[in-house]
Short mmCIF file of C-alpha atoms and ligand atoms in Angstrom, two decimals:
data_model
loop_
_atom_site.label_atom_id
_atom_site.label_comp_id
_atom_site.label_asym_id
_atom_site.label_seq_id
_atom_site.Cartn_x
_atom_site.Cartn_y
_atom_site.Cartn_z
CA MET X 252 -21.94 -123.63 89.16
CA PRO X 253 -25.02 -125.17 91.51
CA SER X 254 -27.63 -121.68 92.09
CA GLY X 255 -26.75 -121.83 95.75
CA ILE X 256 -23.19 -121.11 96.06
CA PHE X 257 -24.02 -118.24 93.50
CA ILE X 258 -26.37 -117.02 96.19
CA PHE X 259 -23.75 -117.03 99.17
CA PHE X 260 -21.24 -115.53 97.26
CA PHE X 261 -23.37 -112.42 96.15
CA LEU X 262 -24.83 -111.99 99.57
CA ASN X 263 -21.36 -112.10 100.81
CA LEU X 264 -20.42 -109.74 98.34
CA VAL X 265 -22.87 -107.32 99.21
CA GLY X 266 -21.77 -107.25 103.18
CA THR X 267 -18.20 -106.92 101.98
CA MET X 268 -19.28 -104.01 99.90
CA GLY X 269 -21.54 -102.57 103.11
CA ASP X 270 -18.44 -102.61 105.40
CA PHE X 271 -16.59 -101.07 102.73
CA GLU X 272 -18.39 -98.14 102.37
CA LYS X 273 -18.71 -98.32 106.40
CA THR X 274 -14.59 -98.28 106.90
CA LEU X 275 -14.50 -95.31 104.17
CA ARG X 276 -16.83 -93.37 106.52
CA GLN X 277 -15.19 -93.82 109.24
CA ASP X 278 -12.09 -93.01 107.47
CA MET X 279 -13.46 -89.79 106.47
CA VAL X 280 -14.85 -88.68 109.91
CA SER X 281 -11.44 -89.23 111.45
CA GLN X 282 -9.64 -87.39 108.61
CA LEU X 283 -12.15 -84.49 109.37
CA HIS X 284 -11.52 -84.64 113.04
CA ASP X 285 -7.61 -84.42 112.30
CA PHE X 286 -8.18 -81.43 110.79
CA ALA X 287 -10.11 -80.20 113.46
CA ALA X 288 -7.52 -81.27 116.13
CA ALA X 289 -4.62 -79.57 114.23
CA GLY X 290 -6.27 -76.44 113.17
CA ASP X 291 -5.97 -77.48 109.32
CA THR X 292 -9.03 -74.79 108.02
CA ALA X 293 -8.38 -75.30 104.40
CA ARG X 294 -8.65 -78.97 104.43
CA LEU X 295 -11.23 -79.18 106.82
CA LYS X 296 -13.17 -77.12 104.66
CA ALA X 297 -12.11 -78.82 101.35
CA LEU X 298 -13.52 -82.23 102.82
CA LEU X 299 -16.45 -81.09 103.83
CA ARG X 300 -17.04 -78.75 100.51
CA ARG X 301 -16.63 -82.91 99.37
CA SER X 302 -18.47 -84.38 101.65
CA PRO X 303 -21.02 -82.44 103.53
CA SER X 304 -22.83 -85.23 105.19
CA LEU X 305 -19.75 -84.87 107.57
CA LEU X 306 -20.55 -81.99 109.40
CA ASN X 307 -21.75 -83.17 112.53
CA ALA X 308 -20.63 -86.94 112.05
CA SER X 309 -19.08 -88.80 115.89
CA ALA X 310 -16.18 -90.77 116.72
CA GLY X 311 -16.71 -93.67 119.25
CA ASN X 312 -16.15 -91.29 122.00
CA GLY X 313 -18.66 -89.07 120.62
CA TRP X 314 -16.85 -86.55 119.92
CA THR X 315 -17.41 -84.24 116.73
CA ALA X 316 -15.11 -82.18 114.68
CA LEU X 317 -16.44 -79.27 116.80
CA MET X 318 -15.51 -80.53 120.02
CA TYR X 319 -11.81 -81.22 118.64
CA GLY X 320 -11.46 -77.69 117.42
CA ALA X 321 -12.64 -76.61 121.22
CA ARG X 322 -10.51 -78.66 122.64
CA ASN X 323 -7.49 -77.48 120.88
CA GLY X 324 -8.15 -74.21 120.58
CA HIS X 325 -8.73 -73.51 117.13
CA LEU X 326 -10.93 -70.53 116.99
CA GLU X 327 -11.18 -70.44 112.99
CA VAL X 328 -12.03 -74.15 112.73
CA VAL X 329 -14.91 -73.52 115.30
CA GLN X 330 -16.07 -70.70 113.21
CA VAL X 331 -15.89 -72.63 110.29
CA LEU X 332 -17.89 -75.47 111.36
CA LEU X 333 -20.40 -72.62 113.16
CA GLN X 334 -21.28 -71.14 109.58
CA GLU X 335 -21.92 -74.50 108.41
CA GLY X 336 -24.46 -75.13 110.49
CA CYS X 337 -23.32 -77.86 112.83
CA ASP X 338 -25.14 -79.06 115.85
CA GLN X 339 -23.22 -77.26 118.70
CA SER X 340 -25.36 -79.41 121.21
CA ILE X 341 -23.91 -82.95 120.64
CA ILE X 342 -22.26 -84.19 123.80
CA ASN X 343 -19.59 -86.78 124.40
CA LYS X 344 -19.73 -89.82 126.09
CA SER X 345 -19.45 -87.82 129.44
CA GLN X 346 -22.11 -85.83 128.54
CA GLN X 347 -19.88 -82.70 127.88
CA THR X 348 -20.78 -80.15 124.90
CA ALA X 349 -18.18 -78.46 123.18
CA LEU X 350 -18.45 -75.39 125.03
CA ASP X 351 -18.36 -77.10 128.53
CA ILE X 352 -14.90 -78.78 126.62
CA ALA X 353 -14.04 -74.96 126.03
CA LYS X 354 -14.12 -73.74 129.05
CA PHE X 355 -12.62 -76.83 130.73
CA TRP X 356 -9.90 -76.34 128.67
CA GLY X 357 -9.54 -72.68 129.47
CA TYR X 358 -10.06 -71.30 125.68
CA LYS X 359 -12.06 -68.46 126.58
CA HIS X 360 -12.13 -66.89 122.86
CA ILE X 361 -13.94 -69.89 122.24
CA ALA X 362 -16.13 -70.61 124.75
CA ASN X 363 -17.39 -67.03 124.08
CA LEU X 364 -18.13 -67.88 120.67
CA LEU X 365 -20.39 -71.23 121.31
CA ALA X 366 -21.73 -69.54 123.98
CA ASN X 367 -23.09 -66.71 121.99
CA VAL X 368 -26.23 -68.58 122.02
CA LYS X 369 -29.06 -65.96 120.87
CA GLY X 370 -30.93 -67.14 117.89
CA GLY X 371 -29.60 -70.91 117.86
CA GLN X 372 -30.83 -73.71 116.03
CA LYS X 373 -33.79 -74.81 117.17
CA PRO X 374 -33.21 -78.54 119.02
CA SER X 375 -35.07 -81.39 117.31
CA PHE X 376 -36.96 -82.36 120.15
CA LEU X 377 -38.45 -79.14 120.40
CA SER X 378 -41.72 -79.37 118.62
CA ASN X 379 -43.33 -76.50 116.96
CA TYR X 380 -46.69 -76.86 118.73
CA VAL X 381 -47.17 -76.29 122.04
CA GLU X 382 -50.70 -76.94 123.05
CA GLU X 383 -52.33 -74.20 124.69
CA TYR X 384 -53.52 -74.93 128.46
CA GLU X 385 -54.38 -72.93 131.73
CA ASN X 386 -52.97 -73.01 135.04
CA TYR X 387 -54.49 -72.52 138.48
CA PHE X 388 -54.92 -69.21 138.99
CA GLY X 389 -55.41 -68.59 135.02
CA THR X 390 -59.13 -69.44 134.79
CA THR X 391 -61.83 -67.22 136.49
CA LEU X 392 -65.64 -66.92 136.80
CA LEU X 393 -66.06 -63.72 135.60
CA ASP X 394 -65.81 -61.04 133.00
CA ARG X 395 -63.81 -58.15 133.71
CA ARG X 396 -66.06 -55.64 131.17
CA SER X 397 -63.31 -52.76 132.03
CA ASN X 398 -65.67 -50.73 130.55
CA LYS X 399 -67.92 -50.61 133.00
CA ARG X 400 -65.23 -49.26 135.57
CA THR X 401 -65.49 -45.39 134.60
CA ASP X 402 -69.55 -45.58 134.08
CA SER X 403 -70.28 -44.43 138.43
CA LYS X 404 -74.01 -44.78 137.72
CA TRP X 405 -73.70 -48.24 136.25
CA LEU X 406 -71.13 -49.08 139.25
CA SER X 407 -73.16 -47.72 142.45
CA GLU X 408 -76.74 -49.31 140.72
CA LYS X 409 -74.74 -52.72 140.80
CA GLN X 410 -72.96 -51.94 144.66
CA SER X 411 -76.53 -51.82 145.92
CA HIS X 412 -78.11 -54.84 144.14
CA PRO X 413 -79.24 -57.64 146.09
CA ALA X 414 -77.77 -60.53 143.58
CA THR X 415 -73.91 -58.47 143.81
CA VAL X 416 -71.44 -60.52 144.89
CA TYR X 417 -69.25 -59.41 147.81
CA ILE X 418 -65.89 -61.08 148.45
CA LEU X 419 -64.19 -60.15 151.96
CA PHE X 420 -60.32 -59.76 152.31
CA SER X 421 -58.50 -58.59 155.37
CA ASP X 422 -54.85 -58.16 155.29
CA LEU X 423 -54.96 -59.81 151.84
CA SER X 424 -56.53 -62.92 153.00
CA PRO X 425 -59.71 -63.99 151.24
CA LEU X 426 -62.80 -64.79 153.51
CA VAL X 427 -63.51 -68.85 153.10
CA THR X 428 -65.73 -71.57 153.93
CA LEU X 429 -64.98 -75.57 153.73
CA GLY X 430 -66.56 -76.16 150.58
CA GLU X 431 -67.79 -80.27 149.74
CA GLY X 432 -65.33 -82.87 148.72
CA ARG X 433 -64.69 -82.73 152.24
CA GLU X 434 -65.65 -86.14 153.11
CA SER X 435 -63.89 -87.62 150.26
CA SER X 436 -60.55 -88.93 150.48
CA GLN X 437 -58.87 -85.62 149.19
CA GLN X 438 -57.87 -82.55 149.97
CA PRO X 439 -60.35 -80.79 151.65
CA GLU X 440 -61.31 -77.81 149.27
CA VAL X 441 -62.29 -74.12 150.82
CA LYS X 442 -64.65 -71.85 148.66
CA LEU X 443 -64.86 -68.16 148.61
CA CYS X 444 -67.84 -66.93 150.89
CA ARG X 445 -70.18 -64.82 149.05
CA LEU X 446 -72.01 -62.17 150.46
CA HIS X 447 -74.18 -59.53 149.65
CA HIS X 448 -74.72 -55.97 149.44
CA LYS X 449 -76.94 -56.22 153.09
CA ASP X 450 -73.69 -58.38 155.11
CA VAL X 451 -71.49 -55.77 154.44
CA GLU X 452 -73.42 -52.47 154.30
CA GLU X 453 -72.59 -51.83 157.61
CA CYS X 454 -69.20 -52.50 157.06
CA MET X 455 -68.65 -50.11 154.14
CA ASN X 456 -70.78 -47.16 155.89
CA GLN X 457 -67.99 -46.87 158.50
CA THR X 458 -64.98 -45.00 158.15
CA GLU X 459 -62.20 -47.08 158.88
CA GLU X 460 -59.61 -48.09 155.65
CA CYS X 461 -62.56 -50.27 153.67
CA THR X 462 -61.19 -50.71 149.90
CA LEU X 463 -63.65 -51.86 146.74
CA VAL X 464 -62.57 -53.44 144.09
CA PHE X 465 -64.76 -53.84 140.84
CA LEU X 466 -64.42 -57.49 139.57
CA GLY X 467 -66.59 -57.89 136.88
CA VAL X 468 -69.55 -60.02 136.18
CA GLU X 469 -70.58 -63.68 135.85
CA LEU X 470 -69.91 -65.04 132.49
CA GLN X 471 -73.24 -66.26 131.08
CA TYR X 472 -72.69 -68.96 129.28
CA ASP X 473 -76.09 -70.17 128.10
CA GLU X 474 -79.69 -68.69 127.92
CA ASN X 475 -80.87 -70.81 130.93
CA LEU X 476 -78.81 -68.81 133.13
CA MET X 477 -80.42 -65.45 131.94
CA ALA X 478 -83.54 -66.89 131.89
CA ALA X 479 -82.56 -67.46 135.51
CA CYS X 480 -81.33 -64.26 136.13
CA SER X 481 -84.98 -62.61 134.50
CA GLY X 482 -86.10 -64.97 137.30
CA ARG X 483 -84.78 -63.20 140.09
CA GLY X 484 -86.73 -59.44 139.10
CA LEU X 485 -84.05 -58.23 137.29
CA GLN X 486 -85.75 -58.18 133.96
CA GLU X 487 -85.78 -54.14 133.52
CA GLU X 488 -81.58 -53.69 134.13
CA ASP X 489 -79.03 -55.43 132.11
CA GLY X 490 -79.25 -58.98 134.14
CA LEU X 491 -75.67 -59.10 134.93
CA VAL X 492 -74.27 -60.43 138.35
CA ALA X 493 -71.49 -58.18 139.12
CA TRP X 494 -68.80 -58.58 141.73
CA PHE X 495 -66.25 -57.17 144.14
CA ALA X 496 -64.08 -57.54 146.15
CA LEU X 497 -64.09 -55.50 149.47
CA SER X 498 -61.14 -54.75 152.14
CA ILE X 499 -61.51 -54.30 155.62
CA GLY X 500 -59.85 -53.34 158.62
CA SER X 501 -59.18 -55.87 161.39
CA ALA X 502 -61.71 -54.79 163.87
CA SER X 503 -64.38 -55.05 161.06
CA ALA X 504 -62.89 -58.52 160.21
CA GLU X 505 -63.02 -59.58 163.90
CA LYS X 506 -66.80 -58.52 164.03
CA PHE X 507 -67.25 -60.52 160.71
CA LYS X 508 -66.14 -63.99 162.26
CA GLN X 509 -68.28 -63.65 165.06
CA LYS X 510 -71.45 -63.05 162.68
CA HIS X 511 -70.23 -65.25 160.40
CA GLU X 512 -68.77 -68.60 162.11
CA ASP X 513 -68.62 -70.80 159.39
CA CYS X 514 -65.86 -68.49 157.97
CA TYR X 515 -62.92 -67.62 157.82
CA PHE X 516 -59.69 -65.44 156.63
CA LEU X 517 -57.50 -68.00 154.49
CA HIS X 518 -54.07 -67.53 155.93
CA PRO X 519 -50.96 -67.88 155.16
CA PRO X 520 -51.44 -67.05 151.73
CA MET X 521 -49.67 -70.27 150.64
CA PRO X 522 -50.27 -72.76 149.99
CA ALA X 523 -53.79 -71.94 151.55
CA LEU X 524 -54.76 -70.49 147.94
CA LEU X 525 -54.03 -73.20 146.06
CA GLN X 526 -57.41 -74.98 147.98
CA LEU X 527 -59.47 -73.06 146.12
CA PRO X 528 -61.71 -74.50 143.44
CA GLU X 529 -60.03 -73.32 139.99
CA LYS X 530 -62.53 -70.72 138.71
CA GLU X 531 -62.58 -68.87 141.95
CA ALA X 532 -58.69 -68.77 142.40
CA GLY X 533 -58.72 -66.54 139.07
CA VAL X 534 -61.02 -64.14 140.93
CA VAL X 535 -58.71 -64.14 144.18
CA ALA X 536 -55.67 -64.22 141.97
CA GLN X 537 -57.15 -60.55 140.33
CA ALA X 538 -58.85 -59.42 143.76
CA ARG X 539 -56.01 -60.12 145.70
CA SER X 540 -53.19 -58.24 143.05
CA VAL X 541 -55.43 -55.26 143.51
CA LEU X 542 -56.01 -55.25 146.96
CA ALA X 543 -52.13 -55.29 147.47
CA TRP X 544 -51.05 -52.34 145.27
CA HIS X 545 -53.68 -50.69 147.15
CA SER X 546 -52.30 -51.63 150.39
CA ARG X 547 -48.30 -50.97 149.15
CA TYR X 548 -48.74 -47.64 147.10
CA ARG X 549 -50.75 -45.31 149.58
CA PHE X 550 -49.78 -42.35 148.40
CA CYS X 551 -48.54 -40.68 144.72
CA PRO X 552 -45.54 -42.55 143.46
CA THR X 553 -44.84 -39.29 141.92
CA CYS X 554 -44.70 -36.49 144.46
CA GLY X 555 -45.92 -38.37 147.42
CA SER X 556 -49.39 -36.57 148.05
CA ALA X 557 -52.89 -38.07 148.82
CA THR X 558 -54.37 -40.25 145.89
CA LYS X 559 -57.80 -41.33 145.67
CA ILE X 560 -59.15 -44.52 144.07
CA GLU X 561 -61.10 -43.75 140.38
CA GLU X 562 -62.59 -45.94 137.60
CA GLY X 563 -63.71 -49.09 139.78
CA GLY X 564 -60.82 -49.52 142.10
CA TYR X 565 -58.27 -49.76 138.74
CA LYS X 566 -56.68 -46.03 139.31
CA LYS X 567 -55.09 -43.81 141.54
CA THR X 568 -55.43 -40.76 141.10
CA CYS X 569 -52.91 -37.74 142.41
CA LEU X 570 -54.92 -35.58 144.48
CA LYS X 571 -52.46 -32.57 144.29
CA GLU X 572 -53.83 -30.08 141.83
CA ASP X 573 -50.11 -29.33 140.20
CA CYS X 574 -48.36 -33.25 140.29
CA PRO X 575 -47.50 -34.40 136.78
CA SER X 576 -48.82 -37.46 137.21
CA LEU X 577 -52.42 -35.73 136.10
CA GLN X 578 -51.08 -34.90 132.52
CA GLY X 579 -51.07 -37.67 129.99
CA VAL X 580 -50.86 -41.61 130.70
CA HIS X 581 -48.73 -41.74 133.65
CA ASN X 582 -48.62 -46.00 134.90
CA THR X 583 -47.58 -44.29 138.25
CA SER X 584 -51.66 -44.52 138.32
CA TYR X 585 -52.56 -47.96 137.26
CA PRO X 586 -51.64 -51.53 139.09
CA ARG X 587 -48.87 -53.31 138.29
CA VAL X 588 -47.56 -56.89 137.34
CA ASP X 589 -44.06 -58.17 137.67
CA PRO X 590 -43.34 -60.61 134.66
CA VAL X 591 -40.90 -63.56 136.50
CA VAL X 592 -39.49 -66.01 133.95
CA ILE X 593 -39.72 -69.73 135.16
CA MET X 594 -38.18 -72.41 132.83
CA GLN X 595 -37.54 -75.97 132.70
CA VAL X 596 -34.22 -76.29 131.37
CA ILE X 597 -33.25 -79.58 129.32
CA HIS X 598 -30.00 -80.93 128.72
CA PRO X 599 -28.72 -80.90 125.39
CA ASP X 600 -29.50 -84.54 125.11
CA GLY X 601 -32.61 -84.14 125.60
CA ASN X 602 -32.86 -86.70 128.45
CA HIS X 603 -32.02 -84.44 131.77
CA CYS X 604 -33.85 -81.54 133.36
CA LEU X 605 -31.67 -79.01 135.19
CA LEU X 606 -34.21 -78.07 138.46
CA GLY X 607 -32.47 -76.30 141.70
CA ARG X 608 -33.83 -75.51 145.06
CA GLN X 609 -33.92 -72.38 147.51
CA LYS X 610 -32.99 -71.82 150.93
CA ARG X 611 -36.69 -71.31 151.90
CA PHE X 612 -37.96 -74.28 149.59
CA PRO X 613 -39.14 -77.54 152.22
CA PRO X 614 -36.62 -80.09 152.53
CA GLY X 615 -36.42 -82.53 149.52
CA MET X 616 -37.91 -80.18 147.43
CA PHE X 617 -36.62 -79.11 143.91
CA SER X 618 -38.41 -76.81 141.28
CA CYS X 619 -37.88 -75.17 137.71
CA LEU X 620 -35.60 -71.83 137.74
CA ALA X 621 -36.83 -68.68 137.99
CA GLY X 622 -36.48 -64.77 138.45
CA PHE X 623 -37.72 -61.46 137.58
CA VAL X 624 -37.53 -59.82 133.93
CA GLU X 625 -35.75 -56.62 133.92
CA PRO X 626 -37.15 -53.43 132.62
CA GLY X 627 -35.99 -53.36 128.44
CA GLU X 628 -35.29 -56.94 128.80
CA THR X 629 -36.28 -59.89 126.41
CA ILE X 630 -38.19 -62.71 128.05
CA GLY X 631 -35.44 -64.90 126.49
CA ASP X 632 -32.42 -62.82 127.90
CA ALA X 633 -33.82 -62.85 131.27
CA VAL X 634 -34.44 -66.65 131.15
CA ARG X 635 -30.71 -67.38 129.59
CA ARG X 636 -29.45 -64.67 132.04
CA GLU X 637 -31.16 -66.11 135.42
CA VAL X 638 -30.49 -69.65 134.39
CA GLU X 639 -26.49 -68.30 134.01
CA GLU X 640 -26.36 -66.35 136.81
CA GLU X 641 -27.86 -69.28 139.17
CA THR X 642 -26.17 -72.39 138.02
CA GLY X 643 -23.64 -71.24 135.23
CA VAL X 644 -25.33 -73.03 132.46
CA LYS X 645 -25.44 -71.64 129.06
CA VAL X 646 -28.61 -71.51 127.26
CA SER X 647 -29.88 -71.06 123.83
CA HIS X 648 -33.47 -71.93 122.13
CA VAL X 649 -36.47 -70.75 124.49
CA GLN X 650 -39.89 -71.72 123.81
CA TYR X 651 -42.93 -69.97 125.72
CA VAL X 652 -45.13 -73.02 127.08
CA SER X 653 -47.81 -70.98 129.29
CA CYS X 654 -48.36 -68.73 132.11
CA GLN X 655 -49.76 -68.16 135.61
CA PRO X 656 -50.39 -65.19 137.37
CA TRP X 657 -49.55 -65.71 140.51
CA PRO X 658 -50.74 -63.33 143.25
CA MET X 659 -47.90 -62.74 145.95
CA PRO X 660 -48.43 -59.85 145.29
CA SER X 661 -48.88 -59.76 141.26
CA SER X 662 -46.38 -61.97 139.68
CA LEU X 663 -46.95 -63.44 136.63
CA MET X 664 -45.23 -66.52 135.49
CA ILE X 665 -43.84 -66.97 132.31
CA GLY X 666 -43.50 -70.68 131.54
CA CYS X 667 -41.04 -71.48 128.97
CA LEU X 668 -38.57 -74.34 128.19
CA ALA X 669 -35.01 -73.85 127.71
CA VAL X 670 -32.28 -75.58 125.92
CA ALA X 671 -29.10 -75.64 127.45
CA VAL X 672 -25.70 -75.73 125.79
CA SER X 673 -23.21 -76.62 128.36
CA THR X 674 -23.94 -78.72 130.81
CA GLU X 675 -21.04 -77.53 133.93
CA ILE X 676 -23.16 -76.64 137.22
CA GLU X 677 -21.53 -74.09 139.28
CA VAL X 678 -24.46 -72.91 141.56
CA ASP X 679 -24.56 -69.54 143.15
CA LYS X 680 -25.34 -69.90 146.19
CA ASN X 681 -26.47 -66.38 147.02
CA GLU X 682 -29.34 -66.96 144.50
CA ILE X 683 -29.84 -70.92 145.23
CA GLU X 684 -28.61 -73.44 147.49
CA ASP X 685 -28.24 -76.43 144.78
CA ALA X 686 -29.34 -77.37 141.27
CA ARG X 687 -28.27 -80.62 139.69
CA TRP X 688 -29.44 -82.33 136.47
CA PHE X 689 -32.35 -85.23 137.18
CA THR X 690 -32.95 -87.66 134.44
CA ARG X 691 -36.34 -88.57 133.23
CA GLU X 692 -36.28 -91.42 135.01
CA GLN X 693 -36.05 -89.76 138.09
CA VAL X 694 -38.81 -87.20 137.49
CA VAL X 695 -41.22 -89.92 135.76
CA GLU X 696 -40.41 -91.72 139.25
CA VAL X 697 -41.25 -88.86 141.30
CA LEU X 698 -43.93 -87.43 139.38
CA ILE X 699 -45.95 -89.82 137.43
CA LYS X 700 -45.54 -92.84 140.08
CA GLY X 701 -45.76 -90.70 143.50
CA ASN X 702 -42.64 -91.71 144.77
CA GLN X 703 -40.61 -89.42 146.52
CA HIS X 704 -37.92 -90.79 148.29
CA SER X 705 -34.97 -89.22 146.95
CA PHE X 706 -36.76 -85.72 145.78
CA PHE X 707 -40.40 -83.93 145.18
CA VAL X 708 -41.62 -81.17 143.39
CA PRO X 709 -44.15 -78.38 143.53
CA PRO X 710 -47.54 -79.43 143.96
CA SER X 711 -49.81 -79.65 139.99
CA ARG X 712 -51.26 -76.22 141.01
CA ALA X 713 -48.04 -74.61 140.21
CA ILE X 714 -46.72 -74.39 137.02
CA ALA X 715 -43.31 -75.35 137.86
CA HIS X 716 -45.10 -78.66 138.13
CA GLN X 717 -47.04 -78.28 135.14
CA LEU X 718 -43.53 -77.27 132.93
CA ILE X 719 -41.68 -80.45 134.27
CA LYS X 720 -44.67 -82.63 133.29
CA HIS X 721 -45.04 -81.03 129.80
CA TRP X 722 -40.81 -82.07 129.55
CA ILE X 723 -41.76 -85.24 130.49
CA GLY X 724 -44.89 -85.98 127.80
CA MET X 725 -42.39 -84.58 125.40
CA ASN X 726 -40.78 -87.02 122.86
CA ALA X 727 -37.50 -87.96 124.22
CA ASN X 728 -34.12 -87.46 121.99
CA LEU X 729 -33.41 -91.25 121.97
C1 NAG P 202 -49.15 -46.89 130.55
O1 NAG P 202 -49.98 -47.86 130.43
C2 NAG P 202 -51.26 -47.44 129.09
C3 NAG P 202 -52.38 -48.21 129.49
O2 NAG P 202 -52.35 -49.03 130.41
C4 NAG P 202 -50.22 -47.47 128.05
O3 NAG P 202 -51.37 -46.87 127.06
C5 NAG P 202 -49.37 -46.20 128.13
O4 NAG P 202 -48.94 -45.97 126.79
C6 NAG P 202 -48.55 -46.46 129.13
N1 NAG P 202 -47.72 -44.95 129.09
C7 NAG P 202 -46.64 -45.01 129.22
C8 NAG P 202 -45.51 -43.51 130.00
O5 NAG P 202 -45.79 -45.67 129.67
C1 NAG P 203 -26.21 -81.14 111.59
O1 NAG P 203 -27.06 -81.10 112.98
C2 NAG P 203 -27.69 -79.50 112.63
C3 NAG P 203 -28.58 -79.08 113.84
O2 NAG P 203 -28.86 -80.24 114.36
C4 NAG P 203 -28.42 -79.48 111.38
O3 NAG P 203 -29.27 -78.58 111.45
C5 NAG P 203 -27.87 -79.91 110.32
O4 NAG P 203 -28.66 -79.70 109.22
C6 NAG P 203 -27.04 -81.00 110.15
N1 NAG P 203 -26.23 -81.22 109.11
C7 NAG P 203 -25.71 -82.45 108.63
C8 NAG P 203 -24.95 -82.35 107.45
O5 NAG P 203 -26.42 -83.21 109.51
C1 NAG P 204 -15.63 -85.49 127.57
O1 NAG P 204 -15.42 -83.86 127.84
C2 NAG P 204 -14.45 -83.62 128.89
C3 NAG P 204 -13.83 -82.39 128.83
O2 NAG P 204 -13.19 -82.33 127.62
C4 NAG P 204 -13.59 -84.22 129.34
O3 NAG P 204 -13.38 -84.38 130.33
C5 NAG P 204 -14.09 -86.37 128.89
O4 NAG P 204 -12.96 -87.06 129.47
C6 NAG P 204 -14.63 -86.57 127.58
N1 NAG P 204 -15.47 -87.86 127.71
C7 NAG P 204 -15.08 -88.81 127.02
C8 NAG P 204 -15.59 -89.86 127.14
O5 NAG P 204 -14.09 -88.38 126.27
C1 NAG P 205 -75.59 -46.92 154.99
O1 NAG P 205 -75.68 -45.44 154.73
C2 NAG P 205 -76.54 -45.76 154.10
C3 NAG P 205 -76.34 -43.71 153.49
O2 NAG P 205 -75.67 -43.04 154.32
C4 NAG P 205 -77.80 -45.55 155.16
O3 NAG P 205 -78.69 -45.28 154.01
C5 NAG P 205 -78.08 -47.12 155.17
O4 NAG P 205 -78.96 -47.24 156.08
C6 NAG P 205 -76.61 -47.71 156.15
N1 NAG P 205 -76.82 -48.75 156.50
C7 NAG P 205 -75.79 -49.26 157.61
C8 NAG P 205 -76.13 -50.86 157.80
O5 NAG P 205 -75.96 -48.37 158.87
ZN1 ZN P 206 -48.88 -36.71 142.70
#
């Protein structure tokens, strides 16, 4: 036999065997799906024991055994498949998960089982490692030196020291001036007016309400700076440059504006505060939150008596002698921080994200969903609850990405990725106005190419922007 013919015959045989195996597997997949659809748990188990690799296999329409079980209301089949560790985030050709299918066909008990998503399997497109990055309002040029807050001698010396920096607030707006970068094509940048004791002395002497908060000392990065400080005649002291925030009443504010013509109070706070240099933004976040606490919590929350400010502005002590707040540690006496979860919700396919808009957003803007963490609630549960309340979408896995202090007046935005296990959207109109799945391409168009015809997202200094960008940078689930 000529060898050419033999080779042809041989190759043909190999090809046939490959097809044969493929057909055999397809047969087994349809068998598994038939058992799931019919609710034949015994035979389904037996088949999976022989061929465990069939578990997540889908048919031509994208349906899995789990979907067939869910479609036909077979609770036991669904239980077995979940026990075997099947992938419940797979979607059919029209983007529906097994949970969507169970809900659609009204099998509530199965939907409940599939929606019991806590501790769900981590989808492959979430990486283990999230690079730490800092958001706007999260970087500062100060070291808080909280140990100095109780050192009243040190504090009062620093208050009158000529090198000490004062930043002024009126009605929670910082006093600023136009910075450089103004000539360049970018947005004009504003910077804090850094005042000194001589500038604020008169104001501080007046009885008019005026609150002082110790913010910290300038971070000293190198020897040169230390040397420069000693040059300024601080040798005999610690050489630390202290910063204070001073909140003044409206009458003093008027006087100030007249005296310092190039300065003005930045108002309204948003989005104006987003124009500060990064490192000053962190200082403003700290100062504004503490000052806002002083202005909103004037009296003792326990008994309603007057209070006095202590510890450099970080504690309010009740003046009533037998107030229970004076015994033990009571957090009623310290500034508060309000945790908010903000999440980039990812579609089970990894390639769509869920963005919503509130009524107060400018027209066309969509952003990540967000909400306050409730007492006694974990971050993950807060994310799952908020997403479901606002959009009806169920979320399983939650991954922390980064956070952002948000001084409006004292939130901490906890940025997360959240993976959906259902896709049907049912907007709660009391909470938000609209919510939609956006494709990766649509988001890239807006975020990277700056093509904002159809919609736009918050500016880069908002954590929502960074979360969306983080998702775009992640590997697609192709
Ligand atoms: C209040 O907060 C302090 C830390 O600032 C903590 O040590 C203390 O246990 C808290 N007390 C209560 C009653 O929560
Ligand atoms: C099915 O999918 C899940 C989740 O992705 C995975 O952990 C599991 O190993 C898969 N099982 C098989 C047999 O493919
Ligand atoms: C996907 O599932 C939904 C819900 O059962 C159904 O309406 C839709 O037709 C399915 N799509 C395909 C391609 O099977
Ligand atoms: C403020 O008060 C101090 C002490 O009471 C006094 O020495 C100082 O001269 C006053 N400064 C101004 C500008 O009124
Ligand atoms: Zn009290």
